[in-house]
């Protein structure tokens, strides 16, 4: 069955420290991969996406993610976290011919210590 | 542009009542979808549409109906509300597989 796993439910990092959020997927084919961010009480905002090509993709707000086919992973990273990055982060996968139909992970809540 | 607009933002229903959650997008996107968000479960797909007149079920369709008479609108109908439908509902649209644009959500409580 198709699935997305975010192993970390909650992560706390200090402001200025680096961040890595993990995402693993199980899919029959190489999917399209996405990371979304949700601030409290808000909708979801697209951070970045991977379709093909360079496996390191850059997104908004200084985030990047690396696709590793051999590990079925798409981990999100940021070199230096800001207090405003505190939010919930969702990894999602989909197929090119199924726009609008994504499978989401359970989410990782990020807290930032001053 | 407004993007994806959902109404209402908050709603309280009694068990057995019906209601429609409205969703409209002004980006001429072909794909639209409805998700529900519950704590610890991420977002789960309820129904989606690949164009006007075409809809299909997602992962958790029971208790919900949809229709897509125009490109812009994709309402979600709760036929007979149950406490298990207490959730936050998100409508989204996309052009192909380029990533979803989400509305701001509807927080629904069924008592």
mmCIF file of C-alpha atoms in Angstrom:
data_model
loop_
_atom_site.group_PDB
_atom_site.id
_atom_site.type_symbol
_atom_site.label_atom_id
_atom_site.label_comp_id
_atom_site.label_asym_id
_atom_site.label_seq_id
_atom_site.Cartn_x
_atom_site.Cartn_y
_atom_site.Cartn_z
ATOM 1 C CA UNK A 1 0.000 0.000 0.000
ATOM 2 C CA UNK A 2 1.113 3.527 -0.677
ATOM 3 C CA UNK A 3 2.202 5.369 2.432
ATOM 4 C CA UNK A 4 4.270 8.233 3.755
ATOM 5 C CA UNK A 5 6.012 8.069 7.108
ATOM 6 C CA UNK A 6 7.365 10.952 9.118
ATOM 7 C CA UNK A 7 9.080 9.205 12.024
ATOM 8 C CA UNK A 8 9.350 12.255 14.266
ATOM 9 C CA UNK A 9 6.097 13.551 15.707
ATOM 10 C CA UNK A 10 7.721 16.461 17.518
ATOM 11 C CA UNK A 11 11.180 18.023 17.243
ATOM 12 C CA UNK A 12 12.659 20.859 19.288
ATOM 13 C CA UNK A 13 15.705 22.755 18.066
ATOM 14 C CA UNK A 14 17.471 25.874 19.265
ATOM 15 C CA UNK A 15 17.277 29.007 17.189
ATOM 16 C CA UNK A 16 20.263 29.108 14.846
ATOM 17 C CA UNK A 17 20.759 25.354 14.893
ATOM 18 C CA UNK A 18 20.410 23.169 11.827
ATOM 19 C CA UNK A 19 17.290 21.148 11.145
ATOM 20 C CA UNK A 20 16.502 17.909 9.379
ATOM 21 C CA UNK A 21 12.989 16.477 9.153
ATOM 22 C CA UNK A 22 12.682 12.942 7.910
ATOM 23 C CA UNK A 23 10.269 11.542 5.353
ATOM 24 C CA UNK A 24 10.090 8.020 3.949
ATOM 25 C CA UNK A 25 7.620 6.808 1.391
ATOM 26 C CA UNK A 26 6.345 3.562 -0.013
ATOM 27 C CA UNK A 27 5.058 3.828 -3.558
ATOM 28 C CA UNK A 28 4.794 1.629 -6.631
ATOM 29 C CA UNK A 29 6.558 4.122 -8.855
ATOM 30 C CA UNK A 30 8.817 7.109 -8.340
ATOM 31 C CA UNK A 31 6.365 9.710 -7.134
ATOM 32 C CA UNK A 32 6.320 13.447 -7.102
ATOM 33 C CA UNK A 33 7.393 14.625 -3.655
ATOM 34 C CA UNK A 34 6.348 17.674 -1.684
ATOM 35 C CA UNK A 35 6.927 19.401 1.626
ATOM 36 C CA UNK A 36 4.257 21.670 3.096
ATOM 37 C CA UNK A 37 4.276 23.880 6.175
ATOM 38 C CA UNK A 38 1.296 24.752 8.335
ATOM 39 C CA UNK A 39 1.374 27.563 10.876
ATOM 40 C CA UNK A 40 -1.144 27.345 13.748
ATOM 41 C CA UNK A 41 -4.703 27.924 12.558
ATOM 42 C CA UNK A 42 -3.617 28.313 8.952
ATOM 43 C CA UNK A 43 -3.806 26.363 5.735
ATOM 44 C CA UNK A 44 -0.855 24.565 4.214
ATOM 45 C CA UNK A 45 1.818 26.324 2.195
ATOM 46 C CA UNK A 46 4.026 24.585 -0.341
ATOM 47 C CA UNK A 47 7.704 24.743 0.648
ATOM 48 C CA UNK A 48 9.235 22.783 -2.215
ATOM 49 C CA UNK A 49 8.670 19.951 -4.644
ATOM 50 C CA UNK A 50 10.632 17.321 -6.512
ATOM 51 C CA UNK A 51 9.610 15.951 -9.877
ATOM 52 C CA UNK A 52 12.819 14.808 -11.549
ATOM 53 C CA UNK A 53 16.392 15.839 -12.224
ATOM 54 C CA UNK A 54 18.688 17.233 -9.553
ATOM 55 C CA UNK A 55 17.949 15.363 -6.354
ATOM 56 C CA UNK A 56 18.653 18.409 -4.170
ATOM 57 C CA UNK A 57 15.843 20.917 -4.463
ATOM 58 C CA UNK A 58 15.618 24.398 -3.050
ATOM 59 C CA UNK A 59 12.447 25.877 -1.666
ATOM 60 C CA UNK A 60 11.133 28.980 -0.023
ATOM 61 C CA UNK A 61 12.227 30.325 3.369
ATOM 62 C CA UNK A 62 15.726 28.822 3.032
ATOM 63 C CA UNK A 63 14.594 25.190 3.049
ATOM 64 C CA UNK A 64 16.000 22.429 0.887
ATOM 65 C CA UNK A 65 15.274 18.732 0.495
ATOM 66 C CA UNK A 66 17.172 15.792 -0.891
ATOM 67 C CA UNK A 67 15.589 12.896 -2.740
ATOM 68 C CA UNK A 68 17.322 9.559 -2.194
ATOM 69 C CA UNK A 69 15.777 6.876 -4.369
ATOM 70 C CA UNK A 70 17.725 4.036 -2.757
ATOM 71 C CA UNK A 71 16.367 4.967 0.670
ATOM 72 C CA UNK A 72 12.886 6.061 -0.490
ATOM 73 C CA UNK A 73 13.465 9.246 1.448
ATOM 74 C CA UNK A 74 12.898 12.954 0.940
ATOM 75 C CA UNK A 75 14.315 14.712 3.993
ATOM 76 C CA UNK A 76 13.838 18.419 4.591
ATOM 77 C CA UNK A 77 16.746 20.520 5.841
ATOM 78 C CA UNK A 78 17.534 24.047 6.895
ATOM 79 C CA UNK A 79 21.012 25.232 7.922
ATOM 80 C CA UNK A 80 19.890 27.749 10.550
ATOM 81 C CA UNK A 81 16.432 27.727 12.092
ATOM 82 C CA UNK A 82 14.575 30.930 12.948
ATOM 83 C CA UNK A 83 11.909 31.258 15.622
ATOM 84 C CA UNK A 84 9.351 31.898 12.863
ATOM 85 C CA UNK A 85 9.965 28.389 11.504
ATOM 86 C CA UNK A 86 7.991 26.898 14.398
ATOM 87 C CA UNK A 87 5.092 25.135 12.667
ATOM 88 C CA UNK A 88 3.939 21.717 11.538
ATOM 89 C CA UNK A 89 5.582 20.204 8.492
ATOM 90 C CA UNK A 90 4.024 17.655 6.179
ATOM 91 C CA UNK A 91 5.631 15.455 3.575
ATOM 92 C CA UNK A 92 3.398 14.331 0.698
ATOM 93 C CA UNK A 93 3.640 12.184 -2.418
ATOM 94 C CA UNK A 94 1.629 11.928 -5.604
ATOM 95 C CA UNK A 95 1.770 10.764 -9.186
ATOM 96 C CA UNK A 96 2.171 12.953 -12.237
ATOM 97 C CA UNK A 97 -1.192 11.970 -13.656
ATOM 98 C CA UNK A 98 -3.102 12.323 -10.393
ATOM 99 C CA UNK A 99 -2.995 15.995 -9.655
ATOM 100 C CA UNK A 100 -4.924 16.880 -6.535
ATOM 101 C CA UNK A 101 -4.551 13.405 -5.092
ATOM 102 C CA UNK A 102 -1.705 13.429 -2.585
ATOM 103 C CA UNK A 103 -0.860 11.102 0.266
ATOM 104 C CA UNK A 104 0.352 12.948 3.348
ATOM 105 C CA UNK A 105 2.528 11.901 6.224
ATOM 106 C CA UNK A 106 1.363 12.357 9.797
ATOM 107 C CA UNK A 107 3.279 15.581 10.202
ATOM 108 C CA UNK A 108 6.201 16.751 12.344
ATOM 109 C CA UNK A 109 5.676 19.580 14.778
ATOM 110 C CA UNK A 110 8.716 21.831 15.093
ATOM 111 C CA UNK A 111 9.349 23.896 18.198
ATOM 112 C CA UNK A 112 12.170 26.447 18.297
ATOM 113 C CA UNK A 113 13.922 27.354 21.553
ATOM 114 C CA UNK A 114 15.281 30.875 21.936
ATOM 115 C CA UNK B 1 -6.268 36.843 -6.740
ATOM 116 C CA UNK B 2 -8.118 35.202 -3.893
ATOM 117 C CA UNK B 3 -6.743 31.693 -4.592
ATOM 118 C CA UNK B 4 -8.861 29.046 -2.845
ATOM 119 C CA UNK B 5 -11.731 30.369 -0.736
ATOM 120 C CA UNK B 6 -13.551 28.225 1.816
ATOM 121 C CA UNK B 7 -16.686 29.093 3.728
ATOM 122 C CA UNK B 8 -17.598 28.975 6.527
ATOM 123 C CA UNK B 9 -14.461 29.107 8.683
ATOM 124 C CA UNK B 10 -16.198 27.622 11.701
ATOM 125 C CA UNK B 11 -19.352 25.538 12.055
ATOM 126 C CA UNK B 12 -21.099 23.644 14.830
ATOM 127 C CA UNK B 13 -23.639 21.012 13.819
ATOM 128 C CA UNK B 14 -25.902 18.712 15.723
ATOM 129 C CA UNK B 15 -25.740 15.004 15.009
ATOM 130 C CA UNK B 16 -27.914 14.189 12.012
ATOM 131 C CA UNK B 17 -27.897 17.650 10.488
ATOM 132 C CA UNK B 18 -26.701 18.205 6.949
ATOM 133 C CA UNK B 19 -24.630 21.032 5.550
ATOM 134 C CA UNK B 20 -22.478 22.081 2.631
ATOM 135 C CA UNK B 21 -18.917 23.339 2.868
ATOM 136 C CA UNK B 22 -18.217 25.744 0.063
ATOM 137 C CA UNK B 23 -14.983 25.911 -1.931
ATOM 138 C CA UNK B 24 -14.141 28.185 -4.834
ATOM 139 C CA UNK B 25 -10.913 28.814 -6.732
ATOM 140 C CA UNK B 26 -10.133 31.567 -9.199
ATOM 141 C CA UNK B 27 -6.972 30.141 -10.757
ATOM 142 C CA UNK B 28 -8.684 28.028 -13.432
ATOM 143 C CA UNK B 29 -7.124 24.899 -11.947
ATOM 144 C CA UNK B 30 -8.378 21.609 -13.340
ATOM 145 C CA UNK B 31 -7.893 19.575 -10.162
ATOM 146 C CA UNK B 32 -9.728 20.151 -6.892
ATOM 147 C CA UNK B 33 -9.835 18.060 -3.773
ATOM 148 C CA UNK B 34 -11.112 17.889 -0.201
ATOM 149 C CA UNK B 35 -9.028 16.713 2.739
ATOM 150 C CA UNK B 36 -9.753 16.334 6.403
ATOM 151 C CA UNK B 37 -7.112 16.901 9.042
ATOM 152 C CA UNK B 38 -7.200 15.089 12.360
ATOM 153 C CA UNK B 39 -4.515 15.173 15.062
ATOM 154 C CA UNK B 40 -1.733 12.663 14.450
ATOM 155 C CA UNK B 41 -3.187 11.525 11.136
ATOM 156 C CA UNK B 42 -2.016 14.163 8.715
ATOM 157 C CA UNK B 43 -4.394 14.993 5.903
ATOM 158 C CA UNK B 44 -6.628 12.360 4.374
ATOM 159 C CA UNK B 45 -8.264 12.677 0.983
ATOM 160 C CA UNK B 46 -12.070 12.639 0.989
ATOM 161 C CA UNK B 47 -12.986 13.297 -2.645
ATOM 162 C CA UNK B 48 -11.269 14.823 -5.621
ATOM 163 C CA UNK B 49 -12.107 16.070 -9.101
ATOM 164 C CA UNK B 50 -10.056 16.136 -12.278
ATOM 165 C CA UNK B 51 -12.382 18.559 -14.036
ATOM 166 C CA UNK B 52 -15.937 19.814 -14.269
ATOM 167 C CA UNK B 53 -18.375 16.917 -14.128
ATOM 168 C CA UNK B 54 -15.761 14.380 -12.977
ATOM 169 C CA UNK B 55 -15.310 13.326 -9.371
ATOM 170 C CA UNK B 56 -13.889 10.324 -7.583
ATOM 171 C CA UNK B 57 -13.531 8.993 -4.075
ATOM 172 C CA UNK B 58 -10.471 9.341 -1.939
ATOM 173 C CA UNK B 59 -9.371 7.489 1.160
ATOM 174 C CA UNK B 60 -12.268 8.462 3.487
ATOM 175 C CA UNK B 61 -15.366 9.228 1.358
ATOM 176 C CA UNK B 62 -18.129 7.757 3.541
ATOM 177 C CA UNK B 63 -20.662 10.294 4.725
ATOM 178 C CA UNK B 64 -19.661 12.918 2.171
ATOM 179 C CA UNK B 65 -20.855 13.859 -1.306
ATOM 180 C CA UNK B 66 -19.340 16.161 -3.892
ATOM 181 C CA UNK B 67 -20.188 17.543 -7.291
ATOM 182 C CA UNK B 68 -18.284 19.735 -9.731
ATOM 183 C CA UNK B 69 -20.622 21.606 -12.033
ATOM 184 C CA UNK B 70 -18.102 24.354 -12.819
ATOM 185 C CA UNK B 71 -14.315 24.610 -12.884
ATOM 186 C CA UNK B 72 -14.393 27.115 -10.038
ATOM 187 C CA UNK B 73 -16.593 25.437 -7.432
ATOM 188 C CA UNK B 74 -16.300 22.159 -5.549
ATOM 189 C CA UNK B 75 -18.730 21.953 -2.595
ATOM 190 C CA UNK B 76 -18.569 19.180 -0.010
ATOM 191 C CA UNK B 77 -21.861 17.937 1.427
ATOM 192 C CA UNK B 78 -22.253 16.222 4.760
ATOM 193 C CA UNK B 79 -25.397 14.143 4.457
ATOM 194 C CA UNK B 80 -26.065 13.352 8.130
ATOM 195 C CA UNK B 81 -23.391 14.711 10.431
ATOM 196 C CA UNK B 82 -21.787 12.405 12.983
ATOM 197 C CA UNK B 83 -19.359 13.219 15.823
ATOM 198 C CA UNK B 84 -16.674 11.283 13.896
ATOM 199 C CA UNK B 85 -16.818 14.020 11.276
ATOM 200 C CA UNK B 86 -15.539 16.598 13.731
ATOM 201 C CA UNK B 87 -12.398 17.757 11.977
ATOM 202 C CA UNK B 88 -10.713 20.536 10.049
ATOM 203 C CA UNK B 89 -11.561 20.413 6.372
ATOM 204 C CA UNK B 90 -9.312 21.754 3.649
ATOM 205 C CA UNK B 91 -10.138 22.348 0.041
ATOM 206 C CA UNK B 92 -7.272 22.485 -2.444
ATOM 207 C CA UNK B 93 -6.709 22.991 -6.140
ATOM 208 C CA UNK B 94 -3.865 22.337 -8.539
ATOM 209 C CA UNK B 95 -2.825 22.624 -12.119
ATOM 210 C CA UNK B 96 -1.682 19.147 -13.009
ATOM 211 C CA UNK B 97 0.685 17.663 -10.448
ATOM 212 C CA UNK B 98 2.412 20.953 -9.687
ATOM 213 C CA UNK B 99 1.428 21.008 -6.037
ATOM 214 C CA UNK B 100 -1.728 21.916 -4.200
ATOM 215 C CA UNK B 101 -2.910 25.371 -3.252
ATOM 216 C CA UNK B 102 -4.927 25.121 -0.044
ATOM 217 C CA UNK B 103 -7.752 27.140 1.358
ATOM 218 C CA UNK B 104 -7.629 28.344 4.939
ATOM 219 C CA UNK B 105 -9.850 25.545 6.221
ATOM 220 C CA UNK B 106 -13.200 24.979 7.895
ATOM 221 C CA UNK B 107 -13.244 23.852 11.504
ATOM 222 C CA UNK B 108 -16.310 21.655 11.994
ATOM 223 C CA UNK B 109 -17.608 20.403 15.307
ATOM 224 C CA UNK B 110 -20.451 17.881 15.463
ATOM 225 C CA UNK B 111 -22.154 17.589 18.842
#
